[in-house]
XYZ file of C-alpha atoms in Angstrom:
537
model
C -70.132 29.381 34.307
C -67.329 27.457 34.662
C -68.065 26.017 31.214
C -67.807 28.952 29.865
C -64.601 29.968 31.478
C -62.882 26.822 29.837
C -64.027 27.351 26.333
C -62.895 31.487 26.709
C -59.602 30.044 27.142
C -59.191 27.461 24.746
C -60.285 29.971 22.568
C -58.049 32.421 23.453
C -55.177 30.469 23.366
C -56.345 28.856 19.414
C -56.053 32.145 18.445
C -52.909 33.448 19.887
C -51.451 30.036 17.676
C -53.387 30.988 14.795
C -52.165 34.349 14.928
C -48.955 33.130 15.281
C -48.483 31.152 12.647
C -50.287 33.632 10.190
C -47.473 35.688 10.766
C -44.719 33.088 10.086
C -46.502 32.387 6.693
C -46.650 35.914 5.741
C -42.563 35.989 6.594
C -42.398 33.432 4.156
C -44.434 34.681 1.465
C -42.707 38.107 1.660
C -39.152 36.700 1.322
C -40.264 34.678 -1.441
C -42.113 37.747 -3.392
C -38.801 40.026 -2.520
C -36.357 37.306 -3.729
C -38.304 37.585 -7.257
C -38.540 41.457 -6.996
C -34.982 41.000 -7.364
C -34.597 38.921 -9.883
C -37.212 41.685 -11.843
C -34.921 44.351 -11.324
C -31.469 42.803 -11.540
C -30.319 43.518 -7.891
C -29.677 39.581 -6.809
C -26.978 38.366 -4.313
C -24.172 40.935 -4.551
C -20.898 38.972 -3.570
C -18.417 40.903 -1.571
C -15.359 41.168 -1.987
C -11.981 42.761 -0.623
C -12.074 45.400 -3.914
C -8.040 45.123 -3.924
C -7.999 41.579 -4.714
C -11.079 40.128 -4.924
C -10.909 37.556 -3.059
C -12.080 37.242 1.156
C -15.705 37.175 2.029
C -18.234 34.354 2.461
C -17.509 33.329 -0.701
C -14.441 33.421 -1.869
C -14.151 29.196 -1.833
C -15.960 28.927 -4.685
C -15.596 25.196 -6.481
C -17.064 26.620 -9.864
C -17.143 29.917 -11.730
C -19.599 30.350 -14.678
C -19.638 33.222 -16.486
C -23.001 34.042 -17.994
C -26.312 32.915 -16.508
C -28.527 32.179 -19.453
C -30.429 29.102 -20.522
C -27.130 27.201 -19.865
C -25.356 28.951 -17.407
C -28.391 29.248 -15.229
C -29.438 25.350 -15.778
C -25.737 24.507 -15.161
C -25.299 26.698 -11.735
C -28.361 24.688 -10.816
C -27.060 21.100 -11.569
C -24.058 21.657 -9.978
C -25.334 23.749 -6.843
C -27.586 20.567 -6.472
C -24.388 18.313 -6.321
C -23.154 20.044 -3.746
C -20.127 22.101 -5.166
C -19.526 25.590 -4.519
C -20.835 27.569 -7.404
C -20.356 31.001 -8.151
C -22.140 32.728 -10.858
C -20.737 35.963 -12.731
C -24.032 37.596 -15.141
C -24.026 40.891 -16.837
C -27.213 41.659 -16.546
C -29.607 39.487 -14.561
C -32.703 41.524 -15.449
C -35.245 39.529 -17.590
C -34.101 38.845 -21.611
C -35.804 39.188 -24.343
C -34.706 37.514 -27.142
C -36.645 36.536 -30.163
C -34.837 33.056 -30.428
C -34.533 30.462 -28.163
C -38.490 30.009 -27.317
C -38.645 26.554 -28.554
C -37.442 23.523 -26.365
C -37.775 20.304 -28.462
C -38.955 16.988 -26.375
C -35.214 15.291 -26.263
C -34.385 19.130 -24.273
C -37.953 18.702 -22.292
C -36.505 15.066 -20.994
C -33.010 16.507 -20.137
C -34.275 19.508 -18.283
C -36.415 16.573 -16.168
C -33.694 14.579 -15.657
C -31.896 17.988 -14.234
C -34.903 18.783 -11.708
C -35.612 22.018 -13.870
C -39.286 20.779 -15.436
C -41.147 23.372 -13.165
C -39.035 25.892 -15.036
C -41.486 25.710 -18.023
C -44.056 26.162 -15.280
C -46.092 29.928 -14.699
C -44.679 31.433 -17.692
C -47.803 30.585 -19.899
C -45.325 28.310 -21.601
C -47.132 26.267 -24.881
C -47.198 22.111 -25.512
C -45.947 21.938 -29.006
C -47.030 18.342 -30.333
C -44.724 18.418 -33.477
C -44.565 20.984 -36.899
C -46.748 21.735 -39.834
C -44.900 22.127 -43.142
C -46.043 24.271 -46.156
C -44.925 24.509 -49.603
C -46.398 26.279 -53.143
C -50.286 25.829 -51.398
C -49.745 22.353 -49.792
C -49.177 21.241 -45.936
C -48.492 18.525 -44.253
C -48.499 17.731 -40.286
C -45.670 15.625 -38.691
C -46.328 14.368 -35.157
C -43.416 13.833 -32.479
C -43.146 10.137 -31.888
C -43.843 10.406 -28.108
C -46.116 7.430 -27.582
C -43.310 5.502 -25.353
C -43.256 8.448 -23.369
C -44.701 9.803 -20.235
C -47.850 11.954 -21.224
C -46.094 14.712 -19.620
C -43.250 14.676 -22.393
C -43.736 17.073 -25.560
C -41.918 20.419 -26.612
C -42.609 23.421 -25.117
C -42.151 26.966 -26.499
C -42.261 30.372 -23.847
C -40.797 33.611 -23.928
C -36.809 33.200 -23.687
C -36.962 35.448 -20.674
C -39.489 34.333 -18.647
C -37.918 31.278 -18.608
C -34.287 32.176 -17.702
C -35.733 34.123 -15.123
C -37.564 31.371 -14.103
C -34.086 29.160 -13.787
C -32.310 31.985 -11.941
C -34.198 31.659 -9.716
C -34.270 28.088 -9.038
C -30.369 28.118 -8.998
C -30.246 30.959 -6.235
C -32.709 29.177 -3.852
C -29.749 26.479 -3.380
C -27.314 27.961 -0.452
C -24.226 27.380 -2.453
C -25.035 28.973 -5.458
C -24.314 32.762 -5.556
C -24.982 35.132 -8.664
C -23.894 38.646 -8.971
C -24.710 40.932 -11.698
C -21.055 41.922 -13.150
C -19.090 41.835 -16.785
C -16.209 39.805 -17.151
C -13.657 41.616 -18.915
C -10.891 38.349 -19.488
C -9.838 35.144 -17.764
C -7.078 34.930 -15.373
C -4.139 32.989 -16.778
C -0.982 31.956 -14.712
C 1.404 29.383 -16.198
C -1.445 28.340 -18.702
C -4.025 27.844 -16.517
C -6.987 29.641 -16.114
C -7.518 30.685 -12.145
C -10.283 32.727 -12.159
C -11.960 35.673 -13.818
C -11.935 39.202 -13.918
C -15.274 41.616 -13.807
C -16.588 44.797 -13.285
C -19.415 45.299 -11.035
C -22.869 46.823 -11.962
C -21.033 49.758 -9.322
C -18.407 49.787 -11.527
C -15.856 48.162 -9.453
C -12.744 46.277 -10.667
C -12.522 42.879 -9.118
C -11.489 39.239 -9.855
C -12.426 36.166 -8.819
C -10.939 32.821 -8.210
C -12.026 28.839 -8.979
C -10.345 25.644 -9.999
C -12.891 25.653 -12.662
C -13.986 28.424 -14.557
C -16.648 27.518 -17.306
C -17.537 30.014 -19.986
C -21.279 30.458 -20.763
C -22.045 33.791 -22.096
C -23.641 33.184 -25.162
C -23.287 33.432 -29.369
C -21.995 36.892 -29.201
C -18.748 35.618 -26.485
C -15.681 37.586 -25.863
C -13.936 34.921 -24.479
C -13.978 31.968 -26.558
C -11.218 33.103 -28.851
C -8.789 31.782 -26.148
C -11.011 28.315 -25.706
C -11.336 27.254 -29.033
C -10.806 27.822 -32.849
C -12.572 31.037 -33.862
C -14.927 29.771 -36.805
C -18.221 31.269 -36.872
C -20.531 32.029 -39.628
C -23.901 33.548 -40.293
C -25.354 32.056 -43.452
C -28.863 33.789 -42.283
C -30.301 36.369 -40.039
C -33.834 36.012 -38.846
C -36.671 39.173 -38.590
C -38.587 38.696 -35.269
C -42.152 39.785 -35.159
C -44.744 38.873 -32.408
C -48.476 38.078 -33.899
C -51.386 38.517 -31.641
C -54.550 36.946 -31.012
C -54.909 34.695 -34.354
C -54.704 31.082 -34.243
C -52.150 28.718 -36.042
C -53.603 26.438 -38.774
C -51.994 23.900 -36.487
C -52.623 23.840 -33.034
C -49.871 23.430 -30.888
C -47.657 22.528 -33.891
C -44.798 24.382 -34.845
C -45.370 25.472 -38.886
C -42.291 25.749 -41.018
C -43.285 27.600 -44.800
C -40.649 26.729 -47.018
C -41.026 30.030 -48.837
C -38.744 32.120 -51.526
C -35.687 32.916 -50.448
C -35.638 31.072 -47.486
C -37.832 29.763 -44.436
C -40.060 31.514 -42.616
C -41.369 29.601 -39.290
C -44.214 30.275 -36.764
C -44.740 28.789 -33.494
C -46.802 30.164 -29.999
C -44.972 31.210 -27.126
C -48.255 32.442 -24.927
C -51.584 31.679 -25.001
C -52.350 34.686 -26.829
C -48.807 35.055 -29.057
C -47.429 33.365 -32.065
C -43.592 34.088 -32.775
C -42.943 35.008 -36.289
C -38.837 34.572 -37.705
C -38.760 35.553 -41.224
C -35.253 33.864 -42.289
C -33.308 35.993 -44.470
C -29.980 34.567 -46.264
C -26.652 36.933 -46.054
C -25.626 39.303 -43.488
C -27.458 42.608 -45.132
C -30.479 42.968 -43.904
C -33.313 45.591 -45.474
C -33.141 49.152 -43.457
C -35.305 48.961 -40.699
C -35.224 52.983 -40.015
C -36.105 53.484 -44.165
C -39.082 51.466 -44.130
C -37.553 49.071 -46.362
C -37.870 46.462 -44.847
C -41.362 46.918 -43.682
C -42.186 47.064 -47.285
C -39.759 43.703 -48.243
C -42.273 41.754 -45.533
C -45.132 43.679 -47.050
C -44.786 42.610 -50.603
C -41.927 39.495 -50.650
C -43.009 37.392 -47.165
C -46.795 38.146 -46.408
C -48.181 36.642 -49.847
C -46.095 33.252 -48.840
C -47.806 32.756 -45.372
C -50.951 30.947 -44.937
C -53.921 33.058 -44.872
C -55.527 32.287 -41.706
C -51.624 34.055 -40.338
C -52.234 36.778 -43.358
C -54.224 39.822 -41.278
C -51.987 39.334 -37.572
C -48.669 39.615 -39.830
C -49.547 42.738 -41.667
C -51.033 44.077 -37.930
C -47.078 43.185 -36.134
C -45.661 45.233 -38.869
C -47.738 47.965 -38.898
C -47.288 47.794 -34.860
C -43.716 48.292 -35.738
C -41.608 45.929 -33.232
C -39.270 44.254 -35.716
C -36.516 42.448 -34.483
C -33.424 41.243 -36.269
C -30.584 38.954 -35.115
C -27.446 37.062 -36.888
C -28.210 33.245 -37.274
C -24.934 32.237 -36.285
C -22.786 28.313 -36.771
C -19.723 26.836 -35.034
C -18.394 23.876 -34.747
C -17.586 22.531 -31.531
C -13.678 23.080 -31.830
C -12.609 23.530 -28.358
C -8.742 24.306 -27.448
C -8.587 21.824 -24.143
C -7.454 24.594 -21.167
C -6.796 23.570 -17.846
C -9.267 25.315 -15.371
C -11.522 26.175 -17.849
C -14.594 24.936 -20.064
C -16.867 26.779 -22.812
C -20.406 25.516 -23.102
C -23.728 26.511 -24.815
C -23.686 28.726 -27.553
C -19.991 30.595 -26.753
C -19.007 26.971 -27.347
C -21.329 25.141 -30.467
C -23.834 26.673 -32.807
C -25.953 25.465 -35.465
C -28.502 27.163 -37.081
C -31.900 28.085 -35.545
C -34.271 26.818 -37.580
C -34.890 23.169 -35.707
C -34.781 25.109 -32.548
C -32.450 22.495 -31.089
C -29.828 25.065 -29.278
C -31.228 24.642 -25.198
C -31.431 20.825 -26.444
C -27.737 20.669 -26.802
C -26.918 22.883 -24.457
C -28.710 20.570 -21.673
C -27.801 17.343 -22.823
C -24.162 18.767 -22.364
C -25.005 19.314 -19.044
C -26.032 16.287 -18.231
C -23.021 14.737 -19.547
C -20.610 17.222 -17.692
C -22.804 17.013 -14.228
C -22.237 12.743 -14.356
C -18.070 13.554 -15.543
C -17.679 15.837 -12.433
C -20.339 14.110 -9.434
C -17.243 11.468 -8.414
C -14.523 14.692 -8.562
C -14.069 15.560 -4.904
C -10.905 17.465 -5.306
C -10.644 20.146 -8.955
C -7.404 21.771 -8.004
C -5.030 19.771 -10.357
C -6.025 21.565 -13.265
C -3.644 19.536 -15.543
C -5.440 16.214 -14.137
C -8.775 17.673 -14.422
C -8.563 18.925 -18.160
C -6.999 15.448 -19.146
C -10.419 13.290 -18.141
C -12.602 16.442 -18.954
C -11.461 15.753 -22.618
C -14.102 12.696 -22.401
C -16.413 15.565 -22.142
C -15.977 16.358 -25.994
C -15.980 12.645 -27.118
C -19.373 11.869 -24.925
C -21.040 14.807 -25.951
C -20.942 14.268 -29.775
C -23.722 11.838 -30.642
C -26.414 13.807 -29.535
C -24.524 17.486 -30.287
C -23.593 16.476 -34.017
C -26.939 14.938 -35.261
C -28.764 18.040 -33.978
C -26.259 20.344 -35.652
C -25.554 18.487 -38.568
C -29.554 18.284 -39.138
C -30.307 21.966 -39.173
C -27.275 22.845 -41.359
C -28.451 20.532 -43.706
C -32.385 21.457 -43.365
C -31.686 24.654 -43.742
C -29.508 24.439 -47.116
C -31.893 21.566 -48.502
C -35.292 24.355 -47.352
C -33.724 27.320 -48.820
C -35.392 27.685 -52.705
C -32.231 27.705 -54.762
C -31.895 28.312 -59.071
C -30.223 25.048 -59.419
C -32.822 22.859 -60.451
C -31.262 19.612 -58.263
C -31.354 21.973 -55.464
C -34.994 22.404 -55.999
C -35.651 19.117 -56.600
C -34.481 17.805 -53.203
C -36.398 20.608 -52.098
C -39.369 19.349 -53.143
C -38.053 15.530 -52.665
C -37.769 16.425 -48.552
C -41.206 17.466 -48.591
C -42.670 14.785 -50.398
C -40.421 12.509 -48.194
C -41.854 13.631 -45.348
C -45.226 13.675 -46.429
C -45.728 9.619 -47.040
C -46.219 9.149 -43.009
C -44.725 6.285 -41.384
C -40.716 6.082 -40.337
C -40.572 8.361 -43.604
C -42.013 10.993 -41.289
C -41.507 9.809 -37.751
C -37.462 8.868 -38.366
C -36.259 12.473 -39.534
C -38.834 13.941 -36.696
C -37.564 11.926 -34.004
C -34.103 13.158 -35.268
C -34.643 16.394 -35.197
C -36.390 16.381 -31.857
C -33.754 15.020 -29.851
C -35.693 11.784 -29.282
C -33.645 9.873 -31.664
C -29.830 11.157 -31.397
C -28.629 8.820 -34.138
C -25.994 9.941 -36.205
C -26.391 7.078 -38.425
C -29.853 7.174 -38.821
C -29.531 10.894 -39.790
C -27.221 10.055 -42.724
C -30.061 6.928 -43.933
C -32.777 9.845 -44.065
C -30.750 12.351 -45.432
C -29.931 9.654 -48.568
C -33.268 8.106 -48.303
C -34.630 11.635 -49.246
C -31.794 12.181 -52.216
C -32.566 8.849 -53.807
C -36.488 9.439 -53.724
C -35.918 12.335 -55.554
C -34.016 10.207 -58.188
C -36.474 7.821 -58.189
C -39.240 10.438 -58.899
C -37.036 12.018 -62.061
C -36.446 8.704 -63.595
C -40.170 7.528 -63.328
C -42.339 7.190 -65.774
C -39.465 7.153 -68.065
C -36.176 8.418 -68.187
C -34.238 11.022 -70.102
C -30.659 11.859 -70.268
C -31.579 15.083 -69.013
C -33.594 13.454 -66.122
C -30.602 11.446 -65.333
C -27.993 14.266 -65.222
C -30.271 16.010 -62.917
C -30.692 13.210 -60.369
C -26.667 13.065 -60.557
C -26.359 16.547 -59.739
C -29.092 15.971 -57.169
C -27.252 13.462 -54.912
C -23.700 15.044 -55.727
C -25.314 18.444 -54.411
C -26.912 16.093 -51.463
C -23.459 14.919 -50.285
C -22.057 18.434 -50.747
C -24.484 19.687 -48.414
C -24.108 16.525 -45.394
C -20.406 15.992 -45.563
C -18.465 19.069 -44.890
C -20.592 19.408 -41.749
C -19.995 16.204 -40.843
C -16.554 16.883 -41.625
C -16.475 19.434 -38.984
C -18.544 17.364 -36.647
C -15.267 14.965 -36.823
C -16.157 11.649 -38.329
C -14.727 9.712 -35.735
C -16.155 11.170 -33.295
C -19.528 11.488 -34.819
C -19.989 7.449 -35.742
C -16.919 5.960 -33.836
C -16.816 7.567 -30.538
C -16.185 4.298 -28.901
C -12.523 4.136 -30.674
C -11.665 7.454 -29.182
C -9.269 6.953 -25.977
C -11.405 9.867 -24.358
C -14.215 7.688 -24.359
C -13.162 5.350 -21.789
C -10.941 7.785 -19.572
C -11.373 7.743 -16.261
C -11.619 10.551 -13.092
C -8.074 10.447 -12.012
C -7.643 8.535 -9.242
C -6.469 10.816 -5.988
C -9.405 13.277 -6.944
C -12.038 10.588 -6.439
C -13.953 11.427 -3.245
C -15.000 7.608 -1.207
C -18.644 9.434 -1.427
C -19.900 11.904 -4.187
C -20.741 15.684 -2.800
C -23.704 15.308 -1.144
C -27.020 17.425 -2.816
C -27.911 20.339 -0.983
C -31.333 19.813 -0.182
């Protein structure tokens, strides 16, 4: 009997413990499923503030503002969170995107966001491996790999819904202590002698407020409305892409992106769920076909659909009769910055190319990275006159990796584009060939335009290497003064294409960065802490 007694109370007290902590993981599963409830619906963090001035609160010693919380601005509150500054994050609308661009991160951006700590942000979206591109032209295709064999087996591109994955890096970012984001709309910087001291928003509420930081860095995106004080206005749109989303039909390819170098212009597919491929029909100029007419319906009826391959043919007509066309401007511009004390433009607000090697987030991370090392021995930001001085390095140390990747797709793009010059279609048909031999003939200008190879230089070899084998194949069997006037035009037309972007890439700062003074400048001296911030775990 006793026996018994002894085991009814072990029992009982098991299972008072057990009950016990059942309840403590149930705490901590709700929090976490309210936290993302609130990411779903936009209604994250609220900062107070004293509405007169906007400052007071918990939070009013912020070390950072960033204004915009997208691929960049989210990835960036993250980084520096994790460093231990103070970082304050202003978003107009932190409900999930959707975009129709930005769904493809090349390998180069898949290593950055690991080096960041943001690889699990690819994770639970249904996100794709892409293992390299599939390129078609007048009935014949060609596959080109990524290089990735001295890489972990982890390392590829991955392509995802935009959204999903912001959302994904919000939330990451707010789980750190010092990182705070507020939904809100900055309406202009706050200027005082020159120097920009904070922002000023709007609240979802609708109240006025502003906000205050030694640095202020501007991330909200191609369509900014404050980069005309940061840097010299220049943007373009040579292009704007048609979104459609194709459903349950598989890629000739698998995991490949496929790039049809069709008439006008390119059209590219790629998966962004298991069950989705993303469509973007490129087309050049700013007028676009009437989507409310049915015109342009019936221009991707009758000009686009016979140019696609056939196993795509059915789930193309299907998206279009389902009737969810997208549009947006393909926009390019040249990192030009205007150096401002207590402030900073990144991503898109501050350098576009266009989207047709899907190497935007690359950029935009590998900036980050370099920014993140600049600032980790900056203890003190407050001189803002100090601070913009070495953060001028910034611009210098970003450019090999930036200028290849932008100087690449302007140039793909103008060289894929069908054209009525007959040395434009030439080195049309001289890239594909190119590319189609194998070898560092296909693995050099893929490794470029992945963001595994960086290489200015070697950009400019390809580029030429591609222009001269399209000599080579006029002159051969035998040439003609015709022949030979055409491959003239050809590489004249080749270095009109490469140079003026390289031109606005800065040649000395895309080959010779290491004769720049920036290059070597270092934090200034009485803002070096003995000990960098410490992470916040």
């Amino acid at each position: 009997m006793v026996t018994v007694d002894k085991y009814i109370v072990g029992t009982f007290f098991a299972s008072l413990l057990g009950s016990f902590l059942l309840y403590v993981l149930r705490q901590k599963t709700a929090a976490k499923h309210r936290k993302r409830d609130q990411f779903q619906s936009g209604q994250h963090y609220q900062i107070r503030n004293d509405p007169t001035t906007g400052e007071g609160g918990p939070h009013s010693g912020s070390d950072v503002i960033i204004v915009g919380a997208g691929v960049a601005g989210a990835a960036l509150a993250y980084t520096l969170g994790k460093d231990g500054r103070r970082v304050r994050v202003i978003e107009r609308d932190l409900t999930e995107p959707d975009r129709i661009v930005g769904e493809l991160l090349q390998p180069g951006g898949y290593i950055k966001l690991i080096e960041l700590g943001l690889e699990d942000c690819v994770e639970e979206i249904d996100a794709q491996r892409v293992l390299g591109y599939a390129l078609f032209k007048d009935g014949k295709n060609t596959k080109l790999s990524y290089p990735l064999e001295k890489f972990h087996s982890d390392v590829s591109g991955r392509s995802f819904h935009n959204g999903r994955f912001i959302q994904r890096m919000r939330e990451k970012a707010a789980t750190l202590p010092n990182v705070h984001l507020e939904q809100g709309t900055v309406s202009s910087l706050l200027e005082e002698n020159g120097i920009v001291k904070g922002v000023e928003y709007k609240t979802k509420a609708g109240q006025e407020l502003k906000a205050y930081a030694p640095l202020t860095i501007v991330c909200d995106g191609c369509f900014s409305n404050l980069r005309r004080s940061l840097c010299k206005l220049e943007v373009e749109v040579p292009s704007c892409f048609v979104g459609l989303v194709l459903e349950n039909c598989e890629l000739p390819y698998a995991n490949h992106g496929h790039v049809i170098l069709a008439d006008p212009s390119p059209i590219l597919f790629y998966p962004i769920s298991s069950t989705e491929v993303r469509c973007l029909v490129d087309v050049p100029g700013q007028k676009l076909p009437s989507l409310a007419s049915g015109e342009m319906a019936n221009y991707l009826k009758t000009m686009v659909a016979p140019q696609i391959p056939a196993e795509l043919h059915d789930a193309f007509i299907a998206a279009i009769d389902k009737g969810n066309i997208r549009t947006m401007p393909n926009r390019s511009l040249p990192a030009a910055p205007c150096p401002t004390p207590g402030a900073l433009l990144m991503g898109d607000a501050f350098n576009m190319r266009h989207p047709l090697t899907g190497g935007g987030m690359t950029v935009a991370l590998s900036d980050i990275v370099v920014l993140r090392n600049l600032l980790k021995p900056l203890h003190d930001m407050t001189d803002a006159d100090s601070l913009c001085r070495y953060l001028e390095s910034f611009y210098t140390l970003r450019k090999p990796v930036a200028s290849t990747i932008n100087t690449l797709a302007g140039a793909l793009y103008k060289v894929f584009c069908a054209s009525p010059d007959q040395a434009r279609n030439e080195m049309r048909q001289a890239c594909f060939d190119y590319l189609s031999l194998g070898g560092s003939c296909s693995t050099g200008p893929v490794a470029l335009l992945s963001g595994l190879n960086p290489r200015p230089l070697s950009l400019v070899l390809h580029f030429f290497a591609v222009a001269t084998y399209g000599v080579g194949r006029l002159l051969l069997p035998f040439p003609s003064p015709k022949r030979l006037w055409i491959g003239a035009r050809l590489i004249s037309g080749a270095s009109g294409i490469i140079f003026p972007i390289i031109k606005a890439e800065g040649i000395r700062q895309m080959f010779f960065p290491a004769t720049m003074p920036a290059y070597y400048r270092a934090p200034p001296a009485d803002e070096i802490s003995d000990s960098a911030p410490q992470e916040s775990k």
